[in-house]
């Protein structure tokens, strides 16, 4: 029997007129009936049966009081046990939560946590936080924490903010998931824990005091002029002065910033995005002249459902660049300079997402195009390629501590148009071309021994493809070859018009085999040095960008030879789910593009706020797989680094 005299908790506070809060909600457990029998079986445990054995008081009682639980709460739980439904409202949720915790009805506990979360605001956050701690409800604690992260600006100006536990507030202000547009907002939120908003606004704060919340402020994320003005106002003795001075030194050592990383230099972001740099655009489909000039790059977040353009000063514009991510900085290394004809480059750049800013770093010792770039430890490797005069076996390694490149152990043989990725601390280089031959070779590099070792050959020759690692496997995707060109003895282009095929089988001009798209996707298991084939690509992707986001593999744009021509740039994006071994169409680009350099990076809200959607075109769009190739795209199709 429930103790009806138990004190009833006061109803949860919700401000009047708060229409966004559900005052009552009915929850249903779809899995409850299936687990009921197992729950009854658990009641047969010795501890429960022993209560009713001979010699114990409960064995002689017709009613057994359960103290501290109200009649209403027990009635709600019994209704749920028999019907799988429970109705919660602001008056009963705390009673039900206490009773459900006592008897460990996990479904009801979860429903109570959900209801409390949807009622959560600054008027009751302290009460809900205490409930979570009282009952040890980790899921409710996490929801309260998430609420504070998302509403720090408004919540930090409320009186209840200063009543929250100090450790919880410090954990929030130290989080990379804190949703702020600038670090100045974090600084103000830190001060608001120690002073009222009025005191902060009128500068009635004493920075000479040891204000603990200021430990969470990432001064390095502030712009340098802001820091300089702030530093000039600090008066000794001030515990904050050294932190600001260190942040100024960080800004002064721009090239060393990637190796000066720590908890207070990481960008605040929970938004991991795909970034796509450079590439060659078909002239008629280039969605924005800025893209062709390189003053912006493209960004995709799954929540958007579209690609957006992000302007950035001094952004390089090339194609087939090597791309690497080191300590949340992007490096673009070498590539093709797209100015009328292809020219291999030594230039290298670095992108800082914290401030949406580019800078140049030390150039390569030698020009590299059609190469691959990987990160091993704290170094970046540029592997093989060509300079359009010579194929290369050379490997250069970049040290961000010294901003220098040096030669390390070369490849066993020369190769270009290959792809590389890192798996289990080793770098793998796959396929490519040597002279006119397409390859299926695979080599691995161990930085501990600085030696290259041959691995099993892949299942198909290919070049100008992509590679990525996912779930302990190496995937090789897309590319082209001439393996299935059966009529190559007679196919060549007219000397007078390089865009038209010669149909004369008796012509004495040298034959030319047309490239073909490789749809097979190969998967390498390093534990067994073995390859297998997974679900093939639905369309061709030569010279694609490749990125891994949220456990899925994205293949971006590229050249397609599916129609038997010299290759057309595409706007396709295809996404691979390794669990289901299935490809699905992703969000396509606005324009047709090949030779993108792609990577995944967390972008701060302030930077994401600068991303703009492409202007809508007046003409209705076809599904991208139904598009016809226009004349301009055909004209530009042969202009790629593919031979």
Coordinates of N, CA and C in Angstrom, one line a residue, residues 415-600:
X415 N 55.1 6.8 -59.7 CA 53.7 6.7 -59.9 C 53.0 8.1 -59.8
X416 N 51.9 8.2 -60.5 CA 51.1 9.4 -60.4 C 49.6 9.1 -60.6
X417 N 48.8 10.0 -60.3 CA 47.3 9.8 -60.3 C 46.9 8.7 -59.4
X418 N 47.6 8.5 -58.3 CA 47.3 7.5 -57.3 C 46.5 8.1 -56.2
X419 N 46.2 7.4 -55.1 CA 45.4 7.9 -54.0 C 46.0 7.3 -52.7
X420 N 45.9 8.0 -51.6 CA 46.5 7.5 -50.4 C 45.6 7.8 -49.2
X421 N 45.8 7.0 -48.1 CA 45.1 7.2 -46.9 C 45.9 6.6 -45.7
X422 N 45.5 6.9 -44.5 CA 46.2 6.4 -43.3 C 45.3 5.4 -42.6
X423 N 45.9 4.3 -42.2 CA 45.2 3.3 -41.5 C 46.1 2.6 -40.5
X424 N 45.7 2.6 -39.2 CA 46.5 2.0 -38.1 C 47.9 2.5 -38.1
X425 N 48.1 3.8 -38.3 CA 49.5 4.4 -38.2 C 50.4 4.2 -39.3
X426 N 49.8 3.6 -40.4 CA 50.6 3.5 -41.7 C 49.9 4.2 -42.8
X427 N 50.7 4.6 -43.8 CA 50.2 5.2 -45.0 C 50.1 4.2 -46.1
X428 N 49.0 4.2 -46.8 CA 48.8 3.3 -47.9 C 48.6 4.1 -49.2
X429 N 49.3 3.7 -50.2 CA 49.2 4.3 -51.5 C 48.7 3.3 -52.5
X430 N 47.7 3.6 -53.3 CA 47.0 2.7 -54.1 C 46.9 3.1 -55.5
X431 N 47.1 2.1 -56.4 CA 46.9 2.2 -57.9 C 47.6 3.4 -58.5
X432 N 47.0 4.0 -59.5 CA 47.7 5.1 -60.2 C 48.1 4.7 -61.6
X433 N 49.0 5.5 -62.2 CA 49.6 5.3 -63.5 C 51.1 5.4 -63.5
X434 N 51.6 4.6 -64.4 CA 53.1 4.7 -64.7 C 53.2 4.7 -66.2
X435 N 53.7 5.8 -66.8 CA 53.6 6.0 -68.2 C 52.1 6.0 -68.6
X436 N 51.8 5.1 -69.5 CA 50.4 5.0 -70.0 C 49.7 3.8 -69.3
X437 N 50.3 3.1 -68.4 CA 49.7 1.9 -67.8 C 49.0 2.2 -66.6
X438 N 47.8 1.7 -66.4 CA 47.0 1.8 -65.2 C 47.4 0.7 -64.3
X439 N 47.5 1.0 -63.0 CA 48.1 0.1 -62.0 C 47.0 -0.4 -61.0
X440 N 47.3 -1.5 -60.4 CA 46.6 -2.0 -59.2 C 47.4 -2.2 -58.0
X441 N 48.6 -1.6 -58.0 CA 49.6 -1.8 -56.9 C 49.2 -1.1 -55.7
X442 N 49.6 -1.7 -54.5 CA 49.4 -1.1 -53.2 C 50.7 -1.1 -52.4
X443 N 51.1 0.0 -51.8 CA 52.2 0.0 -51.0 C 51.9 0.7 -49.6
X444 N 52.6 0.2 -48.6 CA 52.4 0.8 -47.2 C 53.7 1.4 -46.8
X445 N 53.6 2.5 -46.0 CA 54.7 3.2 -45.4 C 54.6 3.2 -43.9
X446 N 55.6 2.7 -43.2 CA 55.7 2.7 -41.8 C 56.6 3.9 -41.3
X447 N 56.1 4.9 -40.7 CA 56.9 6.0 -40.3 C 58.0 5.6 -39.2
X448 N 57.7 4.5 -38.5 CA 58.7 4.1 -37.5 C 60.0 3.6 -38.1
X449 N 59.9 2.9 -39.2 CA 61.0 2.3 -39.9 C 61.4 3.1 -41.2
X450 N 60.5 4.0 -41.6 CA 60.6 4.8 -42.8 C 60.9 3.9 -44.0
X451 N 60.2 2.8 -44.1 CA 60.3 1.9 -45.2 C 59.0 1.7 -45.9
X452 N 59.0 1.5 -47.2 CA 57.9 1.1 -48.0 C 57.8 -0.4 -48.2
X453 N 56.6 -1.0 -48.1 CA 56.4 -2.4 -48.3 C 55.3 -2.6 -49.2
X454 N 55.5 -3.6 -50.1 CA 54.4 -4.0 -51.1 C 53.3 -4.7 -50.4
X455 N 52.1 -4.4 -50.7 CA 50.9 -5.1 -50.2 C 50.3 -5.9 -51.4
X456 N 49.2 -6.6 -51.1 CA 48.5 -7.3 -52.2 C 47.9 -6.3 -53.2
X457 N 48.0 -6.6 -54.5 CA 47.4 -5.8 -55.5 C 45.9 -5.7 -55.3
X458 N 45.4 -4.5 -55.7 CA 43.9 -4.4 -55.7 C 43.2 -5.2 -56.8
X459 N 41.9 -5.3 -56.8 CA 41.2 -6.1 -57.8 C 41.1 -5.5 -59.2
X460 N 41.4 -4.2 -59.3 CA 41.2 -3.6 -60.6 C 42.2 -2.4 -60.8
X461 N 42.6 -2.3 -62.0 CA 43.5 -1.1 -62.3 C 42.7 0.2 -62.3
X462 N 43.3 1.2 -61.8 CA 42.6 2.5 -61.8 C 43.5 3.6 -61.6
X463 N 43.1 4.9 -61.9 CA 43.9 6.1 -61.6 C 42.9 7.2 -61.5
X464 N 43.4 8.3 -60.9 CA 42.5 9.5 -60.7 C 41.3 9.1 -59.9
X465 N 41.6 8.4 -58.8 CA 40.5 7.8 -57.9 C 40.6 8.5 -56.6
X466 N 39.8 8.0 -55.6 CA 39.9 8.5 -54.2 C 40.1 7.3 -53.3
X467 N 40.6 7.6 -52.1 CA 40.8 6.6 -51.0 C 40.5 7.2 -49.7
X468 N 39.9 6.4 -48.8 CA 39.6 6.8 -47.5 C 39.5 5.6 -46.5
X469 N 39.7 5.8 -45.3 CA 39.6 4.8 -44.3 C 38.4 5.0 -43.4
X470 N 37.8 3.8 -43.1 CA 36.5 3.8 -42.3 C 36.4 2.5 -41.6
X471 N 36.2 2.5 -40.3 CA 35.9 1.3 -39.5 C 37.0 0.3 -39.7
X472 N 38.3 0.7 -39.7 CA 39.4 -0.2 -39.8 C 39.6 -0.8 -41.2
X473 N 39.1 -0.2 -42.2 CA 39.2 -0.7 -43.6 C 39.6 0.5 -44.5
X474 N 40.4 0.1 -45.6 CA 40.7 1.1 -46.6 C 39.8 0.9 -47.8
X475 N 39.2 2.0 -48.2 CA 38.3 2.0 -49.4 C 39.0 2.7 -50.5
X476 N 38.9 2.1 -51.7 CA 39.4 2.7 -52.9 C 38.2 2.9 -53.9
X477 N 37.9 4.2 -54.3 CA 36.7 4.5 -54.9 C 36.9 5.2 -56.2
X478 N 36.1 4.9 -57.2 CA 36.1 5.7 -58.5 C 37.3 5.6 -59.3
X479 N 37.6 6.7 -60.1 CA 38.7 6.7 -61.0 C 38.4 6.2 -62.4
X480 N 39.4 6.1 -63.2 CA 39.2 5.6 -64.6 C 40.3 4.6 -64.9
X481 N 40.0 3.9 -66.0 CA 41.0 3.1 -66.7 C 40.6 2.8 -68.1
X482 N 41.4 2.0 -68.8 CA 41.0 1.7 -70.2 C 40.9 0.2 -70.3
X483 N 40.6 -0.5 -69.2 CA 40.6 -2.0 -69.2 C 39.5 -2.5 -70.2
X484 N 38.3 -1.9 -70.3 CA 37.2 -2.4 -71.0 C 37.1 -1.8 -72.4
X485 N 38.1 -1.2 -72.9 CA 38.0 -0.5 -74.2 C 38.3 -1.5 -75.2
X486 N 37.3 -2.2 -75.7 CA 37.5 -3.3 -76.6 C 37.8 -2.9 -78.0
X487 N 37.4 -1.7 -78.4 CA 37.6 -1.3 -79.8 C 38.8 -0.3 -79.9
X488 N 39.7 -0.3 -79.0 CA 40.7 0.7 -78.9 C 41.7 0.7 -80.1
X489 N 41.7 -0.4 -80.9 CA 42.6 -0.4 -82.0 C 42.2 0.6 -83.1
X490 N 41.0 1.0 -83.1 CA 40.5 1.8 -84.2 C 40.0 3.2 -83.7
X491 N 40.0 3.4 -82.4 CA 39.4 4.7 -81.9 C 40.5 5.7 -81.7
X492 N 40.4 6.8 -82.3 CA 41.3 7.9 -82.1 C 40.6 9.2 -82.5
X493 N 41.1 10.3 -82.1 CA 40.5 11.6 -82.4 C 41.2 12.2 -83.7
X494 N 40.4 12.9 -84.4 CA 40.8 13.5 -85.6 C 42.0 14.5 -85.3
X495 N 43.1 14.5 -86.0 CA 44.1 15.5 -85.8 C 43.7 16.9 -85.9
X496 N 42.7 17.1 -86.8 CA 42.3 18.5 -87.1 C 41.3 19.0 -86.0
X497 N 40.6 18.0 -85.4 CA 39.6 18.4 -84.4 C 39.7 17.4 -83.2
X498 N 40.4 17.8 -82.2 CA 40.6 16.8 -81.1 C 39.4 16.5 -80.3
X499 N 38.2 17.1 -80.6 CA 37.0 16.7 -79.9 C 36.1 15.7 -80.7
X500 N 36.6 15.4 -81.9 CA 35.7 14.5 -82.7 C 36.5 13.2 -83.0
X501 N 35.7 12.1 -82.9 CA 36.3 10.8 -83.2 C 36.5 10.6 -84.7
X502 N 37.5 9.9 -85.1 CA 37.7 9.5 -86.5 C 37.1 8.1 -86.7
X503 N 36.2 8.0 -87.7 CA 35.5 6.8 -88.0 C 36.1 5.9 -89.1
X504 N 37.2 6.4 -89.6 CA 37.9 5.7 -90.7 C 38.8 4.6 -90.1
X505 N 38.4 3.3 -90.3 CA 39.2 2.3 -89.7 C 40.5 2.1 -90.4
X506 N 40.6 2.6 -91.6 CA 41.9 2.5 -92.4 C 42.8 3.7 -92.2
X507 N 42.4 4.6 -91.3 CA 43.2 5.8 -91.1 C 44.5 5.4 -90.5
X508 N 45.6 6.0 -90.9 CA 47.0 5.7 -90.4 C 47.3 6.5 -89.1
X509 N 46.4 7.4 -88.6 CA 46.7 8.1 -87.4 C 46.8 7.1 -86.2
X510 N 47.6 7.4 -85.2 CA 47.8 6.5 -84.1 C 46.5 6.3 -83.3
X511 N 46.2 5.1 -82.9 CA 45.0 4.8 -82.1 C 45.1 5.4 -80.7
X512 N 43.9 5.7 -80.2 CA 43.8 6.2 -78.8 C 42.7 5.5 -78.1
X513 N 43.0 4.9 -77.0 CA 42.0 4.2 -76.2 C 41.2 5.2 -75.3
X514 N 39.9 5.2 -75.4 CA 39.2 6.0 -74.5 C 39.1 5.5 -73.1
X515 N 39.2 6.5 -72.1 CA 39.1 6.1 -70.7 C 37.7 5.6 -70.4
X516 N 37.6 4.7 -69.4 CA 36.3 4.2 -68.9 C 36.3 4.4 -67.4
X517 N 35.1 4.7 -66.9 CA 34.9 4.9 -65.5 C 35.0 3.5 -64.8
X518 N 35.6 3.6 -63.6 CA 35.7 2.4 -62.8 C 34.6 2.5 -61.7
X519 N 33.6 1.6 -61.7 CA 32.6 1.6 -60.8 C 32.8 0.7 -59.6
X520 N 33.8 -0.2 -59.7 CA 34.1 -1.2 -58.6 C 34.6 -0.4 -57.4
X521 N 34.2 -0.7 -56.2 CA 34.7 -0.1 -55.0 C 35.4 -1.3 -54.3
X522 N 36.7 -1.1 -54.0 CA 37.5 -2.1 -53.3 C 37.8 -1.8 -51.9
X523 N 37.8 -2.8 -51.0 CA 37.9 -2.6 -49.6 C 39.1 -3.5 -49.2
X524 N 40.1 -2.9 -48.5 CA 41.3 -3.6 -48.1 C 41.3 -3.8 -46.6
X525 N 41.6 -5.0 -46.2 CA 41.7 -5.4 -44.8 C 43.2 -5.6 -44.4
X526 N 43.8 -4.7 -43.7 CA 45.2 -4.8 -43.4 C 45.6 -6.0 -42.6
X527 N 44.7 -6.5 -41.8 CA 45.0 -7.6 -40.9 C 45.3 -8.9 -41.7
X528 N 44.7 -9.0 -42.9 CA 44.9 -10.2 -43.8 C 45.5 -9.8 -45.1
X529 N 45.9 -8.5 -45.3 CA 46.5 -8.1 -46.5 C 45.7 -8.6 -47.7
X530 N 44.3 -8.4 -47.6 CA 43.4 -8.9 -48.6 C 42.4 -7.8 -49.1
X531 N 42.0 -8.0 -50.3 CA 41.0 -7.1 -50.9 C 39.7 -7.8 -51.1
X532 N 38.6 -7.0 -51.0 CA 37.3 -7.5 -51.4 C 36.5 -6.4 -52.1
X533 N 35.5 -6.8 -52.9 CA 34.7 -5.8 -53.5 C 33.4 -5.6 -52.7
X534 N 33.0 -4.3 -52.6 CA 31.7 -4.0 -52.0 C 30.8 -3.4 -53.1
X535 N 29.7 -2.9 -52.6 CA 28.7 -2.4 -53.6 C 29.3 -1.4 -54.5
X536 N 29.1 -1.5 -55.8 CA 29.7 -0.6 -56.8 C 29.0 0.8 -56.8
X537 N 29.8 1.8 -57.3 CA 29.2 3.1 -57.5 C 28.1 3.1 -58.5
X538 N 27.1 3.9 -58.3 CA 26.0 4.0 -59.2 C 26.3 4.7 -60.5
X539 N 27.3 5.7 -60.4 CA 27.8 6.5 -61.5 C 29.3 6.7 -61.4
X540 N 29.9 7.2 -62.5 CA 31.3 7.3 -62.5 C 31.8 8.5 -61.7
X541 N 32.9 8.4 -61.1 CA 33.6 9.5 -60.4 C 35.1 9.4 -60.7
X542 N 35.6 10.1 -61.7 CA 37.0 10.3 -61.9 C 37.5 11.6 -61.3
X543 N 38.6 11.7 -60.7 CA 39.1 12.9 -60.0 C 38.0 13.4 -59.0
X544 N 37.5 12.6 -58.1 CA 36.5 13.0 -57.2 C 37.2 13.6 -55.9
X545 N 36.4 14.3 -55.2 CA 36.7 14.6 -53.8 C 36.1 13.5 -52.9
X546 N 36.8 13.1 -51.8 CA 36.4 12.0 -51.0 C 36.5 12.5 -49.5
X547 N 35.4 12.2 -48.7 CA 35.4 12.6 -47.3 C 34.6 11.6 -46.5
X548 N 34.9 11.5 -45.3 CA 34.2 10.6 -44.3 C 33.5 11.5 -43.3
X549 N 32.2 11.4 -43.2 CA 31.5 12.2 -42.2 C 30.4 11.3 -41.5
X550 N 30.4 11.3 -40.2 CA 29.4 10.5 -39.4 C 29.3 9.1 -39.9
X551 N 30.5 8.4 -40.1 CA 30.5 7.0 -40.4 C 30.1 6.7 -41.8
X552 N 30.0 7.7 -42.7 CA 29.6 7.4 -44.1 C 30.6 8.1 -45.0
X553 N 30.7 7.5 -46.2 CA 31.8 7.9 -47.1 C 31.1 8.7 -48.2
X554 N 31.6 9.9 -48.5 CA 31.0 10.8 -49.5 C 32.0 10.9 -50.7
X555 N 31.5 10.7 -51.9 CA 32.2 10.8 -53.1 C 31.7 12.0 -53.9
X556 N 32.5 13.0 -54.2 CA 32.1 14.3 -54.6 C 32.5 14.7 -56.0
X557 N 31.5 14.9 -56.9 CA 31.8 15.4 -58.2 C 32.8 14.5 -59.0
X558 N 33.5 15.1 -59.9 CA 34.5 14.4 -60.7 C 34.1 14.3 -62.2
X559 N 34.8 13.5 -62.9 CA 34.6 13.3 -64.3 C 33.9 11.9 -64.5
X560 N 32.9 11.9 -65.4 CA 32.3 10.6 -65.7 C 32.5 10.3 -67.2
X561 N 32.9 9.1 -67.4 CA 33.1 8.6 -68.8 C 32.0 7.6 -69.1
X562 N 30.9 7.6 -68.4 CA 29.9 6.6 -68.6 C 29.3 6.6 -70.0
X563 N 29.3 7.8 -70.7 CA 28.7 7.9 -72.0 C 29.7 7.7 -73.1
X564 N 30.8 7.2 -72.8 CA 31.8 6.9 -73.9 C 32.5 8.0 -74.5
X565 N 32.4 9.2 -73.8 CA 33.1 10.4 -74.4 C 34.4 10.6 -73.6
X566 N 35.0 11.8 -73.7 CA 36.3 12.0 -73.1 C 36.1 12.4 -71.6
X567 N 34.9 12.4 -71.1 CA 34.7 12.7 -69.7 C 34.0 14.0 -69.5
X568 N 33.0 14.0 -68.8 CA 32.2 15.2 -68.4 C 32.2 15.4 -66.9
X569 N 32.4 16.7 -66.6 CA 32.3 17.0 -65.2 C 30.9 16.8 -64.7
X570 N 30.8 16.4 -63.4 CA 29.4 16.1 -62.9 C 29.2 16.9 -61.6
X571 N 28.0 16.9 -61.2 CA 27.6 17.5 -59.9 C 27.1 16.4 -58.9
X572 N 27.3 15.1 -59.3 CA 26.9 14.0 -58.4 C 27.6 14.0 -57.1
X573 N 26.9 13.7 -56.1 CA 27.4 13.3 -54.8 C 26.8 12.0 -54.4
X574 N 27.6 11.0 -54.1 CA 27.1 9.7 -53.7 C 27.7 9.3 -52.3
X575 N 26.8 8.7 -51.5 CA 27.2 8.4 -50.1 C 27.1 6.9 -49.8
X576 N 28.1 6.4 -49.2 CA 28.2 5.0 -48.9 C 28.0 4.7 -47.5
X577 N 27.1 3.8 -47.2 CA 26.9 3.3 -45.8 C 27.5 1.9 -45.7
X578 N 28.6 1.8 -44.9 CA 29.3 0.5 -44.8 C 28.5 -0.5 -44.1
X579 N 27.6 -0.1 -43.2 CA 26.9 -1.1 -42.4 C 25.9 -1.8 -43.3
X580 N 25.2 -1.1 -44.2 CA 24.3 -1.6 -45.1 C 24.9 -2.0 -46.5
X581 N 26.2 -1.7 -46.7 CA 26.8 -1.9 -48.0 C 25.9 -1.3 -49.1
X582 N 25.6 -0.1 -49.0 CA 24.6 0.5 -49.9 C 25.0 2.0 -50.2
X583 N 24.9 2.3 -51.5 CA 25.1 3.7 -52.0 C 23.7 4.4 -52.1
X584 N 23.7 5.7 -51.8 CA 22.5 6.5 -52.0 C 23.0 7.9 -52.5
X585 N 22.1 8.5 -53.2 CA 22.4 9.8 -53.8 C 22.4 10.8 -52.7
X586 N 23.5 11.6 -52.7 CA 23.6 12.7 -51.7 C 23.2 14.0 -52.3
X587 N 23.4 15.1 -51.6 CA 23.0 16.4 -52.1 C 24.0 16.8 -53.2
X588 N 23.5 17.1 -54.4 CA 24.4 17.4 -55.5 C 24.9 18.8 -55.4
X589 N 26.1 19.1 -56.1 CA 26.6 20.5 -56.2 C 25.7 21.3 -57.1
X590 N 25.8 22.6 -57.0 CA 25.1 23.5 -57.9 C 25.7 23.4 -59.3
X591 N 27.0 23.3 -59.4 CA 27.7 23.3 -60.6 C 28.5 22.0 -60.8
X592 N 28.9 21.8 -62.1 CA 29.7 20.6 -62.5 C 31.1 20.8 -62.2
X593 N 31.8 19.9 -61.4 CA 33.1 20.2 -61.0 C 33.9 18.9 -60.8
X594 N 35.2 18.9 -61.1 CA 36.1 17.8 -60.9 C 37.3 18.3 -60.2
X595 N 38.1 17.4 -59.6 CA 39.4 17.8 -59.0 C 39.3 18.5 -57.7
X596 N 38.2 18.3 -57.0 CA 38.1 18.9 -55.7 C 39.0 18.3 -54.7
X597 N 39.4 19.1 -53.7 CA 40.1 18.6 -52.5 C 39.1 18.7 -51.4
X598 N 38.8 17.6 -50.7 CA 37.8 17.6 -49.7 C 38.3 17.1 -48.4
X599 N 37.7 17.5 -47.3 CA 38.0 17.1 -46.0 C 36.9 17.4 -45.1
X600 N 37.0 16.9 -43.8 CA 35.9 17.1 -42.8 C 36.5 17.9 -41.6

